[in-house]
Short mmCIF file of N, CA, C and O in Angstrom, two decimals:
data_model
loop_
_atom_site.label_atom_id
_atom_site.label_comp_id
_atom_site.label_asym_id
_atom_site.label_seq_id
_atom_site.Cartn_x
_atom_site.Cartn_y
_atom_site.Cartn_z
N UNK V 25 -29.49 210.24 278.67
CA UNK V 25 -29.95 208.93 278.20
C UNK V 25 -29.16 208.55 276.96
O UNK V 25 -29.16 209.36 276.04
N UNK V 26 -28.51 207.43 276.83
CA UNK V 26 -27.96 206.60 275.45
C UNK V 26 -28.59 205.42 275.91
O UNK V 26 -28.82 204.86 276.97
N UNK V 27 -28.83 205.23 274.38
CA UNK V 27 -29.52 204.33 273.51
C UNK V 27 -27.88 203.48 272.77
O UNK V 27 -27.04 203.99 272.02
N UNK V 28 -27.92 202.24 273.28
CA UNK V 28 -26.86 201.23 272.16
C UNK V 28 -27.28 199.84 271.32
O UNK V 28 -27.59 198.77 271.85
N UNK V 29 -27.21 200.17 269.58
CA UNK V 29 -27.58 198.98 269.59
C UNK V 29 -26.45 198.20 268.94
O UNK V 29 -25.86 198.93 268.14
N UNK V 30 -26.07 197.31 269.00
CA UNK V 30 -25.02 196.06 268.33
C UNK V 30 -25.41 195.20 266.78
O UNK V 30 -26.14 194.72 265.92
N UNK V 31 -24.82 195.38 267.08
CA UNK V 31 -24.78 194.28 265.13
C UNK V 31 -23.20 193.86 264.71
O UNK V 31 -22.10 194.36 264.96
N UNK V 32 -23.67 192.67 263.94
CA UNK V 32 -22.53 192.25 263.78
C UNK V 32 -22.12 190.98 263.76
O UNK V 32 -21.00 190.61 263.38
N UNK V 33 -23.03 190.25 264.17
CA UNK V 33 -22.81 188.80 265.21
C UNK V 33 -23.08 187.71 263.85
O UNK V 33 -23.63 188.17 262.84
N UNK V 34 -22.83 186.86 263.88
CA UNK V 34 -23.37 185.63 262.83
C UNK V 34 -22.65 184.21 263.55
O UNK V 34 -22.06 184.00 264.60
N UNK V 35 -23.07 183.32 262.30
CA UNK V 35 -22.23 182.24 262.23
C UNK V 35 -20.98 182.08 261.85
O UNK V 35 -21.08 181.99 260.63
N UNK V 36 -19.52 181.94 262.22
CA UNK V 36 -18.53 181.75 261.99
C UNK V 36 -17.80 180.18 262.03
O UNK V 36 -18.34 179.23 262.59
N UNK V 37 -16.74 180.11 261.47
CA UNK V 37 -15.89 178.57 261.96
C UNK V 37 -14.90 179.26 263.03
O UNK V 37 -14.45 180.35 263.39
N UNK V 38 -14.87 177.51 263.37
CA UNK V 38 -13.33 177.40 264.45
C UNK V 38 -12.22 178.36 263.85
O UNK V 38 -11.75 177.87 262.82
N UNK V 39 -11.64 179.63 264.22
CA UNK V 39 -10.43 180.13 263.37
C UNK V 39 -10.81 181.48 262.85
O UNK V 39 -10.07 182.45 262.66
N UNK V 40 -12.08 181.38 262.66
CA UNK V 40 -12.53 182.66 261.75
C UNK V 40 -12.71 184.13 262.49
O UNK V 40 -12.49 184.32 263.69
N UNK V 41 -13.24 185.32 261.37
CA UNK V 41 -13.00 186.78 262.07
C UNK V 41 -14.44 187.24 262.33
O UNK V 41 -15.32 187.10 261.47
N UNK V 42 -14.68 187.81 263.56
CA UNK V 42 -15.85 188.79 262.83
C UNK V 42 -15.54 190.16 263.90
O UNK V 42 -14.65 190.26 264.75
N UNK V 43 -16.66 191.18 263.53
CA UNK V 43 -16.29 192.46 263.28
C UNK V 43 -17.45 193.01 264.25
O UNK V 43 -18.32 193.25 263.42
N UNK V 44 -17.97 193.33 265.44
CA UNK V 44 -19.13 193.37 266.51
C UNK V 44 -19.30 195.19 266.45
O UNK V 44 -18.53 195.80 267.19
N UNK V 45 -20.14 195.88 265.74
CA UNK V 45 -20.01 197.21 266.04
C UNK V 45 -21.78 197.62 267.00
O UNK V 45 -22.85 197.02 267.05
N UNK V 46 -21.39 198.64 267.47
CA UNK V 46 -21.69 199.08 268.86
C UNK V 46 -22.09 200.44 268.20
O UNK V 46 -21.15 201.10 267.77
N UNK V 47 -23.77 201.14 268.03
CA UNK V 47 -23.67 202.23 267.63
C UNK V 47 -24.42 203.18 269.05
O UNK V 47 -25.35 202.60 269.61
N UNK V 48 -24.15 204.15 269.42
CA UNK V 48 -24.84 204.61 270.38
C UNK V 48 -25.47 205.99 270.16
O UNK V 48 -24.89 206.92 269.59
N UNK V 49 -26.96 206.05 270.79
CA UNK V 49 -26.78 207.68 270.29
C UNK V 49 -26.67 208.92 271.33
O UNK V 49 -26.41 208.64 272.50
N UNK V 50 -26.82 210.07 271.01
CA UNK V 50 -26.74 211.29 271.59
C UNK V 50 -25.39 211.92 271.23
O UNK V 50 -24.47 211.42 270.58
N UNK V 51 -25.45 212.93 271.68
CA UNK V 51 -24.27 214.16 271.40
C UNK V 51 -23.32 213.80 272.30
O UNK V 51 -22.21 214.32 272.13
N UNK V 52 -23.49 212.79 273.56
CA UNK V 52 -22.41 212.66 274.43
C UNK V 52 -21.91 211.38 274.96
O UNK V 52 -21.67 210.97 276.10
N UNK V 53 -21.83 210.83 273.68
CA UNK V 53 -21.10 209.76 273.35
C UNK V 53 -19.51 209.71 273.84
O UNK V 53 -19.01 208.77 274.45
N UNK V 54 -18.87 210.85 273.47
CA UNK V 54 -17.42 211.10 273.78
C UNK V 54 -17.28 210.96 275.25
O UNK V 54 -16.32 210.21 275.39
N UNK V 55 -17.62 211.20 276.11
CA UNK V 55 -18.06 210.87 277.76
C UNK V 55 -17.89 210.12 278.47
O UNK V 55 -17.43 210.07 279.62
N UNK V 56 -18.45 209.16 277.49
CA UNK V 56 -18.89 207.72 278.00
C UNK V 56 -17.60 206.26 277.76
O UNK V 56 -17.19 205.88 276.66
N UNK V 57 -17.35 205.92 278.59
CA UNK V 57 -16.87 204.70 278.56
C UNK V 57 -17.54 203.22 278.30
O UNK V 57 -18.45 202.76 278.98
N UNK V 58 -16.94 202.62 277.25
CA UNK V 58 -17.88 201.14 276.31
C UNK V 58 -17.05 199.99 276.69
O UNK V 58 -15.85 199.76 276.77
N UNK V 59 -18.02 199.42 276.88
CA UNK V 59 -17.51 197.50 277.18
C UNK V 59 -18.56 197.00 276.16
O UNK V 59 -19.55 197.44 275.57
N UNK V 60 -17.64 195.52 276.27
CA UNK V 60 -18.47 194.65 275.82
C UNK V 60 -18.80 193.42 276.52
O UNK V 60 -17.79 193.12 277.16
N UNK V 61 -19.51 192.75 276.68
CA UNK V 61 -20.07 191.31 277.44
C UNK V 61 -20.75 190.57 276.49
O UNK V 61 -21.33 190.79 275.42
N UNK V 62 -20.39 189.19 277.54
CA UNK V 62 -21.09 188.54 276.54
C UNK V 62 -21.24 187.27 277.74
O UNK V 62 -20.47 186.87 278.61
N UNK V 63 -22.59 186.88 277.34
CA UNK V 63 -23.30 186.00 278.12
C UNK V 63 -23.91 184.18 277.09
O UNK V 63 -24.62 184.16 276.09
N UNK V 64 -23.47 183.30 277.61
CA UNK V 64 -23.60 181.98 277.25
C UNK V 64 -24.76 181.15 277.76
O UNK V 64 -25.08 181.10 278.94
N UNK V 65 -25.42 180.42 276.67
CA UNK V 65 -26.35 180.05 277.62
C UNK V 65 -26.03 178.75 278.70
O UNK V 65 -25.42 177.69 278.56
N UNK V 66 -26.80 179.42 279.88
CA UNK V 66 -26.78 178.79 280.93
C UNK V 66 -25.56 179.47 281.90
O UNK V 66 -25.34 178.96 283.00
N UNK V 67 -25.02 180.30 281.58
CA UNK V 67 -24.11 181.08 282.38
C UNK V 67 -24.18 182.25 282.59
O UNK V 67 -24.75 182.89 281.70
N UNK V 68 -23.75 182.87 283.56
CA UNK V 68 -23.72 184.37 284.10
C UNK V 68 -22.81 184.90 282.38
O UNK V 68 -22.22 184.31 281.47
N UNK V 69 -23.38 186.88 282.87
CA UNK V 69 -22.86 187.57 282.10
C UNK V 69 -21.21 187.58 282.41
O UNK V 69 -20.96 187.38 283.60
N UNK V 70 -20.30 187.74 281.73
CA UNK V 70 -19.33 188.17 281.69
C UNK V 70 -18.21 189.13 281.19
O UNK V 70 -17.73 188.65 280.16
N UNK V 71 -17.69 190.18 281.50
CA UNK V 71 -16.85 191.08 280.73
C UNK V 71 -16.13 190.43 279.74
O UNK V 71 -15.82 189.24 279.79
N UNK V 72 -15.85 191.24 278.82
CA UNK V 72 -15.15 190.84 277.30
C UNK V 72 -14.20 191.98 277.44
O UNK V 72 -13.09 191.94 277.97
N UNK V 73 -14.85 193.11 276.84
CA UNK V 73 -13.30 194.29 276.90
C UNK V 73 -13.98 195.54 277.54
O UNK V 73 -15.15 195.46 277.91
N UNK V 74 -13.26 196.69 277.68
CA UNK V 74 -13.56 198.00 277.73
C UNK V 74 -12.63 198.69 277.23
O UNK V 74 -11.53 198.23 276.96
N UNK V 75 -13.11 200.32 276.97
CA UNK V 75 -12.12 200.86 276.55
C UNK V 75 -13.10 202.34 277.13
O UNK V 75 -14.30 202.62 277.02
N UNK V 76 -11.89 203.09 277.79
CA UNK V 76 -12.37 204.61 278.23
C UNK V 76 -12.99 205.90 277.60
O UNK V 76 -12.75 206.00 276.39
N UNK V 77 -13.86 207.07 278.24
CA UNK V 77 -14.00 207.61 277.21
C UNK V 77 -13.11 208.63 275.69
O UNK V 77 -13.55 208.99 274.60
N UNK V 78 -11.87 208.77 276.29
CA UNK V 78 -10.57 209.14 275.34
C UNK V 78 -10.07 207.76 274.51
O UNK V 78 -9.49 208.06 273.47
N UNK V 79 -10.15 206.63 274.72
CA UNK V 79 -9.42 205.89 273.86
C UNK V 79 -7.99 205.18 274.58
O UNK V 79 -7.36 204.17 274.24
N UNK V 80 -7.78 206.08 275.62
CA UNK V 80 -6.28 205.95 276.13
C UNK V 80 -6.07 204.95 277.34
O UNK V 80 -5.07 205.09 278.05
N UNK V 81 -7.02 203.91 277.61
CA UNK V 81 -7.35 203.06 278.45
C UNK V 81 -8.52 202.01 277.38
O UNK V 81 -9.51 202.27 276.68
N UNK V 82 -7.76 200.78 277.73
CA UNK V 82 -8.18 199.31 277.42
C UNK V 82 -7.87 198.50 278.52
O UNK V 82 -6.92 198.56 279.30
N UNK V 83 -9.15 197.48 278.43
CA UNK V 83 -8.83 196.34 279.71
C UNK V 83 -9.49 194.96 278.37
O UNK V 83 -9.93 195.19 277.25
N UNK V 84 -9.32 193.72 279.01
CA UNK V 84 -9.62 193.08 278.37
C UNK V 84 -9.53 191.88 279.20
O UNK V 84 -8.64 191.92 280.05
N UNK V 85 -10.45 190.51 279.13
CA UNK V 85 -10.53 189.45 279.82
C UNK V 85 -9.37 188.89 279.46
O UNK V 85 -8.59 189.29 278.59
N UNK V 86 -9.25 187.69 280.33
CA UNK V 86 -7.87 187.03 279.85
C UNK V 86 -8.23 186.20 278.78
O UNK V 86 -7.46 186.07 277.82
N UNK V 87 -9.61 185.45 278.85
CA UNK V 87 -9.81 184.43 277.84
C UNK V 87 -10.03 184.82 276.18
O UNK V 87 -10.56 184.12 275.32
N UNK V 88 -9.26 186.55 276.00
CA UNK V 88 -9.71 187.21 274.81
C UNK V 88 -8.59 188.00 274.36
O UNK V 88 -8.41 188.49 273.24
N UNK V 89 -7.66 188.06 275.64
CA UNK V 89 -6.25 188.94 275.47
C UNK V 89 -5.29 188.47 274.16
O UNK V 89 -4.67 187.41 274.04
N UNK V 90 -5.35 189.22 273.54
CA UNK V 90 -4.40 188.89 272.31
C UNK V 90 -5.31 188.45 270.70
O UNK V 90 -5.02 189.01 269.64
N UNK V 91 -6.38 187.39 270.79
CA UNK V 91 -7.20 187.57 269.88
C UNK V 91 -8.55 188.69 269.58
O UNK V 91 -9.09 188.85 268.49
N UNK V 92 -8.86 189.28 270.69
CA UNK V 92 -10.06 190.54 270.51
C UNK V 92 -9.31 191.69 270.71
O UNK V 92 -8.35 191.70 271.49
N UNK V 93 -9.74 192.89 269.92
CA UNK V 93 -9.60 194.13 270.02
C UNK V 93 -10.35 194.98 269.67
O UNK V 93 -10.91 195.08 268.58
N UNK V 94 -10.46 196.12 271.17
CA UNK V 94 -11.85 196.64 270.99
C UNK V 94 -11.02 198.20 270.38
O UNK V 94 -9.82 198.46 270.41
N UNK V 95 -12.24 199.10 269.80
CA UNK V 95 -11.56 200.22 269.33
C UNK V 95 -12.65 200.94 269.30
O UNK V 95 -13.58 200.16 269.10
N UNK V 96 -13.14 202.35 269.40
CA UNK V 96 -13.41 203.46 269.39
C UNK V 96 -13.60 204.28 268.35
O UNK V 96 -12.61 204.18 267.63
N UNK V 97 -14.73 205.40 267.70
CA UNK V 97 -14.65 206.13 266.47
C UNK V 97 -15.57 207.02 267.21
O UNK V 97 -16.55 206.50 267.76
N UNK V 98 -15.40 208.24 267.29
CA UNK V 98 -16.24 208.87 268.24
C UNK V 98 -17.28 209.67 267.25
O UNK V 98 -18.44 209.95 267.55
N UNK V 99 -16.49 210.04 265.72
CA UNK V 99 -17.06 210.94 264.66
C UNK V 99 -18.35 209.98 264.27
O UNK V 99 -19.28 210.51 263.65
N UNK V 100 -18.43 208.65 264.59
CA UNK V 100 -19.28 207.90 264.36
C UNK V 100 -20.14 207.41 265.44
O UNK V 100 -20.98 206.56 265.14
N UNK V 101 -20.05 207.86 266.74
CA UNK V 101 -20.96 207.04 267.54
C UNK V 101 -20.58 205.43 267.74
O UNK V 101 -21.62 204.79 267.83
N UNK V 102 -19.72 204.83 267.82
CA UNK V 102 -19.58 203.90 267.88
C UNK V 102 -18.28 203.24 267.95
O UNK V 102 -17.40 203.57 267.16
N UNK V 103 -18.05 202.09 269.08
CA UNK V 103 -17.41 201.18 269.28
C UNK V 103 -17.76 199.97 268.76
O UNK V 103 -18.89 199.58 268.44
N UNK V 104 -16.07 199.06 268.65
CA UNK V 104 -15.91 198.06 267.52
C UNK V 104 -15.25 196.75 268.70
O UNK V 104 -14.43 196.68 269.61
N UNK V 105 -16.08 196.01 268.06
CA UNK V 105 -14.80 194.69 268.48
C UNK V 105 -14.76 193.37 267.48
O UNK V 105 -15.55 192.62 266.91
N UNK V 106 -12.71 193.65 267.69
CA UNK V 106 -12.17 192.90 266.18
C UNK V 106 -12.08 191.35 267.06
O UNK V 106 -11.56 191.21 268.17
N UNK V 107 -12.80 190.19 266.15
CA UNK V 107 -12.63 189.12 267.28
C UNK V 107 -11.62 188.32 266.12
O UNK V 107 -11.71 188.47 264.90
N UNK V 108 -10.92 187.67 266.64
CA UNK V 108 -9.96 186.99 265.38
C UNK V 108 -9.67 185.61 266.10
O UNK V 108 -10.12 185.46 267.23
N UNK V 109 -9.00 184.68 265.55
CA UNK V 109 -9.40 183.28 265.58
C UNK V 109 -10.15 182.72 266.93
O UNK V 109 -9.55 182.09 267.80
N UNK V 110 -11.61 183.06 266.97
CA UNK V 110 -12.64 182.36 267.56
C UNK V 110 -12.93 181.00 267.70
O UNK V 110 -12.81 180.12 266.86
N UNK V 111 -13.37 180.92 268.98
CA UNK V 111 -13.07 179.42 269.35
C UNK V 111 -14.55 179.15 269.94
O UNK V 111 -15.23 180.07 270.40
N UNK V 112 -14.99 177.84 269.88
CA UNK V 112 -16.44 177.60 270.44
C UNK V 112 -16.73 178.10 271.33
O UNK V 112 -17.84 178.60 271.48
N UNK V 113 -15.35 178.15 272.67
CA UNK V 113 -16.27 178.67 273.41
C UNK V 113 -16.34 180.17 273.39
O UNK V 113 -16.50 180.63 274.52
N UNK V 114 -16.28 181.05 272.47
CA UNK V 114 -16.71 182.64 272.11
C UNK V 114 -18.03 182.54 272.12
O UNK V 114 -18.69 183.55 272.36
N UNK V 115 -18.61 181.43 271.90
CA UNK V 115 -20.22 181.52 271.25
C UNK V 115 -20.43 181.95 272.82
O UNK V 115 -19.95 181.64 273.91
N UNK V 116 -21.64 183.01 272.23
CA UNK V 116 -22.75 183.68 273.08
C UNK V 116 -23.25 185.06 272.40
O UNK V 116 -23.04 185.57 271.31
N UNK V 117 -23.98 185.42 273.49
CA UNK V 117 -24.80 186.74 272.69
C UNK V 117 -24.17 187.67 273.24
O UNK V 117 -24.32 187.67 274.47
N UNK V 118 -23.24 188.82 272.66
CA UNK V 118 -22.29 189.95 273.09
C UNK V 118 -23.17 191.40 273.08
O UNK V 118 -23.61 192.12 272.18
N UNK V 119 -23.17 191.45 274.48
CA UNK V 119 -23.58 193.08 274.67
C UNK V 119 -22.98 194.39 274.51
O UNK V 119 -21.76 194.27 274.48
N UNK V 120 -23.19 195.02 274.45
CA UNK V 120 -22.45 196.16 274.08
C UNK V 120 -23.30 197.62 275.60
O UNK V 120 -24.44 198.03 275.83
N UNK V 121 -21.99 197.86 276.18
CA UNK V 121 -22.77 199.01 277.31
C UNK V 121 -21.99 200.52 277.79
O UNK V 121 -20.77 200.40 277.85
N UNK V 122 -22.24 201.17 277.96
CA UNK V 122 -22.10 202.66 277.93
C UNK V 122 -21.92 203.15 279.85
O UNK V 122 -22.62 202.89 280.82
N UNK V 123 -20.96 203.75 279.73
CA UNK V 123 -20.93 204.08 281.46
C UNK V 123 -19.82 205.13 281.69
O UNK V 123 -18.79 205.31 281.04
N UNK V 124 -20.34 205.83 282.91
CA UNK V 124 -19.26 206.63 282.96
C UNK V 124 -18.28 206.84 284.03
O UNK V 124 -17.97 207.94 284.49
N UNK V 125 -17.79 205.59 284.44
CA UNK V 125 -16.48 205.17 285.13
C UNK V 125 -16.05 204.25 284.80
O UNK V 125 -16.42 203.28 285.46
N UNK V 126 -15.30 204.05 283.94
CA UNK V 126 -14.47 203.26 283.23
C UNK V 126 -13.22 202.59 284.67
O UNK V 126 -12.75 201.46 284.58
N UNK V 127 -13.01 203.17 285.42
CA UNK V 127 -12.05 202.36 286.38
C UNK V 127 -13.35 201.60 287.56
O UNK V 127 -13.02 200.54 288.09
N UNK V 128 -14.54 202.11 287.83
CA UNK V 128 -15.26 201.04 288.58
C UNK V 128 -16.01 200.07 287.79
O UNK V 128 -16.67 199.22 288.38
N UNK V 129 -15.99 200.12 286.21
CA UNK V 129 -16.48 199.20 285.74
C UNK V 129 -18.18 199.47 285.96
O UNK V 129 -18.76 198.41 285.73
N UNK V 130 -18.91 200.31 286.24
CA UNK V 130 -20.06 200.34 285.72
C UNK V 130 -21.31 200.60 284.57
O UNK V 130 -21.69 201.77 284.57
N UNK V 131 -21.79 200.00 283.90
CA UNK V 131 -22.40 200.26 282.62
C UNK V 131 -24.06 200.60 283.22
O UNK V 131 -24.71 199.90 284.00
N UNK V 132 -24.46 201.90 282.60
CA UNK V 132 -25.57 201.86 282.86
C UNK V 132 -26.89 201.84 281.92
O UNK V 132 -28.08 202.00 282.19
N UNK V 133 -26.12 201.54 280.57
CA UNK V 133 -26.89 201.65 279.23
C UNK V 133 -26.55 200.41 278.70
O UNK V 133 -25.39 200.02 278.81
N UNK V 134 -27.29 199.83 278.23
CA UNK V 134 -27.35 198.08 277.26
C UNK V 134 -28.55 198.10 276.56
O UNK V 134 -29.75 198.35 276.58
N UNK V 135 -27.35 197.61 275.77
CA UNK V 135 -28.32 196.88 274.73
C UNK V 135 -28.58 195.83 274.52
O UNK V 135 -28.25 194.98 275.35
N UNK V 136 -29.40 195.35 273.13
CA UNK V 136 -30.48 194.02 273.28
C UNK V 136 -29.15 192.99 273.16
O UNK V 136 -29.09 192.11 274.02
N UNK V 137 -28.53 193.02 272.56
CA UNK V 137 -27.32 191.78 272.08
C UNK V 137 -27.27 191.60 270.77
O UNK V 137 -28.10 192.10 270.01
N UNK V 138 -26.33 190.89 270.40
CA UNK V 138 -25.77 190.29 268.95
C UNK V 138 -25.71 189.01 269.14
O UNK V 138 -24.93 188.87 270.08
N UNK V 139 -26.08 187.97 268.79
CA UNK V 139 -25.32 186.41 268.95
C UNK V 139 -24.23 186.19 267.46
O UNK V 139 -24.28 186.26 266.23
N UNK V 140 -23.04 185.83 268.84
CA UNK V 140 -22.14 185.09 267.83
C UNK V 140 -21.92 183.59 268.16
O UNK V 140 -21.55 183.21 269.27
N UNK V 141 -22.27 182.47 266.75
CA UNK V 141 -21.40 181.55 267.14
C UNK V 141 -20.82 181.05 266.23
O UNK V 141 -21.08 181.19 265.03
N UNK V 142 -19.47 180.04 267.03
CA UNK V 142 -18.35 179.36 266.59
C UNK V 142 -18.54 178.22 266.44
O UNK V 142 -18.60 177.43 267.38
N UNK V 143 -18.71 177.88 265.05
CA UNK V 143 -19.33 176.74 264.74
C UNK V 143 -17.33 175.79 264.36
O UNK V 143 -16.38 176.20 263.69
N UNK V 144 -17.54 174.28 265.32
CA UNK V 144 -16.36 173.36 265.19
C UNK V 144 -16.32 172.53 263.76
O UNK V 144 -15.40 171.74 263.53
#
């Protein structure tokens, strides 16, 4: 069983940074492969990034490729995502989830969410 919770999220402008960390617990954290999602209202969930349980595998949506970067700290329990010039449509509430096949893409641990938005 892992437990993930997120923090991180606020109000930002058009342009601005923020910093989404992902803490999870148990001893077998290292294991596990982390994404992030993020869901808008009135729209389905959607993938944001992943990254494997070594570090040595990243995927990432297209609508995020080049401004988000997700990253890994294992001594800490927790995955990060660097979001950098954010755009309105970033706004939504970003999940953070735990799984252990990183190439089928399944998460079987989530958490409650963070809301971020991008205020114009």
């Amino acid at each position: 069983q892992v437990q993930v919770v997120e923090s991180g999220g606020g109000l930002v402008q058009v342009g601005g940074s923020l910093r989404l960390s992902c803490e999870a617990s148990g001893r077998t954290f290292r294991n596990y492969a982390m994404g992030w999602f993020r869901q808008a209202p009135g729209q389905e969930r959607e993938f944001v990034a992943a990254i494997n349980s070594n570090g040595g595998r990243i995927s990432y949506a297209d609508s995020v490729k080049g401004r988000f970067t997700i990253s890994r700290e294992d001594t800490k329990n927790t995955v990060y995502l660097q979001m950098n010039r954010l755009k309105p449509e970033d706004t939504a509430v970003y999940y953070c989830a735990a799984g252990t096949d990183f190439g089928l893409g399944v998460y079987d641990y989530w958490g409650q969410g963070t809301q971020v938005t991008v205020s114009s």
